[in-house]
C-alpha positions as a printed Julia matrix, in Angstrom:
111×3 Matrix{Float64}:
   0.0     0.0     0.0
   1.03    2.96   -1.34
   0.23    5.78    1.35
   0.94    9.56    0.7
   0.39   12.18    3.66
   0.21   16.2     2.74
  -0.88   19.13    4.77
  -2.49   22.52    3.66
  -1.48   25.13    6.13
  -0.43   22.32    8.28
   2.85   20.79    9.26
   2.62   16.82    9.11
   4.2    15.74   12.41
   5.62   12.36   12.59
   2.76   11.57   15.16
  -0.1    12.53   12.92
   1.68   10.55   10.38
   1.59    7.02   12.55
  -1.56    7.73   13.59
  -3.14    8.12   10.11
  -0.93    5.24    8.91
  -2.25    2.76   12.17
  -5.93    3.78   11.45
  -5.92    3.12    7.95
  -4.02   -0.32    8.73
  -7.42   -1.05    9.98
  -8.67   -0.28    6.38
  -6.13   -2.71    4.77
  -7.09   -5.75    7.26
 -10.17   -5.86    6.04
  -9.38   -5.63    2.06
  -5.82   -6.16    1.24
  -5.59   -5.08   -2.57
  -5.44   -1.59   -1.66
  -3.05    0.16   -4.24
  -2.52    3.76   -3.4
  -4.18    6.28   -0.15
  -3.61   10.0    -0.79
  -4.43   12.02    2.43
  -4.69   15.47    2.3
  -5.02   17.39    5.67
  -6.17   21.09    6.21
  -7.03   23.85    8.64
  -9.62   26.31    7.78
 -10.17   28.62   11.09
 -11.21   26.26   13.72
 -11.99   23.02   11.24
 -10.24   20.31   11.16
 -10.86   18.54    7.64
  -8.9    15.55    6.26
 -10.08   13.89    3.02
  -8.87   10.96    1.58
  -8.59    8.84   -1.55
  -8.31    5.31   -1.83
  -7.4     3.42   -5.3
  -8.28   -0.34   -5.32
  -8.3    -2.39   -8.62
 -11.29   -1.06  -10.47
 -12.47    1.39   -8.08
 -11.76    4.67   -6.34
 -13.1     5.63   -3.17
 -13.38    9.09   -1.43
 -14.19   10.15    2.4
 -13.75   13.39    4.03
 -14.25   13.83    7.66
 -14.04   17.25    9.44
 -13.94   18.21   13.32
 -12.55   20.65   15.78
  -9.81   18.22   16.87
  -7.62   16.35   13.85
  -7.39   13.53   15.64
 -11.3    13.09   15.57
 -11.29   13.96   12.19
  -9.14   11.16   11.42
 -10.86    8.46   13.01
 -14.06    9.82   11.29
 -12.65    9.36    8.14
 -11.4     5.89    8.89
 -14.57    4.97    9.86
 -16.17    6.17    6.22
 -13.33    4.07    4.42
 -14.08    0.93    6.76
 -17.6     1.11    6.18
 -16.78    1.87    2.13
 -14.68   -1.27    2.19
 -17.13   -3.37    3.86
 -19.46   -2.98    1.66
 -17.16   -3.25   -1.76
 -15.87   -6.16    0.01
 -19.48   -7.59    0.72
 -20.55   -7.01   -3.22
 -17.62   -8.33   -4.74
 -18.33  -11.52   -2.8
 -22.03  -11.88   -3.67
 -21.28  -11.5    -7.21
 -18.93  -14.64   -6.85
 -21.47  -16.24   -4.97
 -24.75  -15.65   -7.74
 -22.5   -17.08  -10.47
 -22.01  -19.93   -8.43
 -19.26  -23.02   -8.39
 -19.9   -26.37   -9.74
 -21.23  -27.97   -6.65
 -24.28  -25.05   -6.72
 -25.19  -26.17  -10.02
 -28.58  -27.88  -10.2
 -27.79  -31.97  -11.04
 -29.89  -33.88  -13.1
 -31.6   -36.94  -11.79
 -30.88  -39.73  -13.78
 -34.22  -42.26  -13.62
């Protein structure tokens, strides 16, 4: 996984840095094909906003959380790419499932 970190009027400290990188570990243990997460953290007056975007084969997702505290904002946005995931996740493996392996195939009943 392929993780860029950048701040607008913000200074990246090596602590916001692990603790992006640990929550979005949590991302990764539940899909592993995760290519490339660009996070891009601002400050506009008292707002906290982080967005990120997160490349998997065939599909991009975005999430943006926003809070007074950065921290919170983080783990808001974690939460929106764990629940995105989930669900991609989830479809990928009903459409495996409705197509069906050779022991879900109907038999015929020779008489």
């Amino acid at each position: 996984m392929n993780l860029t970190i950048s701040g607008h009027h913000l200074e990246v400290t090596p602590a916001i840095r692990n603790y992006v990188s640990e929550k979005l570990d949590r991302v990764k243990r539940h899909f592993d094909h995760v290519i490339n997460v660009t996070v891009i953290m601002q400050v506009e007056k008292l707002v906290h906003k982080v967005e990120a975007t997160l490349h998997v084969k065939g599909h991009d997702f975005h999430a943006r959380g926003e809070d007074g505290n950065m921290y919170a904002a983080i783990d808001f946005l974690a939460d929106k790419l764990d629940r995105q995931i989930v669900k991609h996740k989830e479809k990928l493996s009903e459409v495996h499932q409705d197509a069906g392996g050779l022991k879900h195939q109907p038999t015929e009943n020779p008489a």
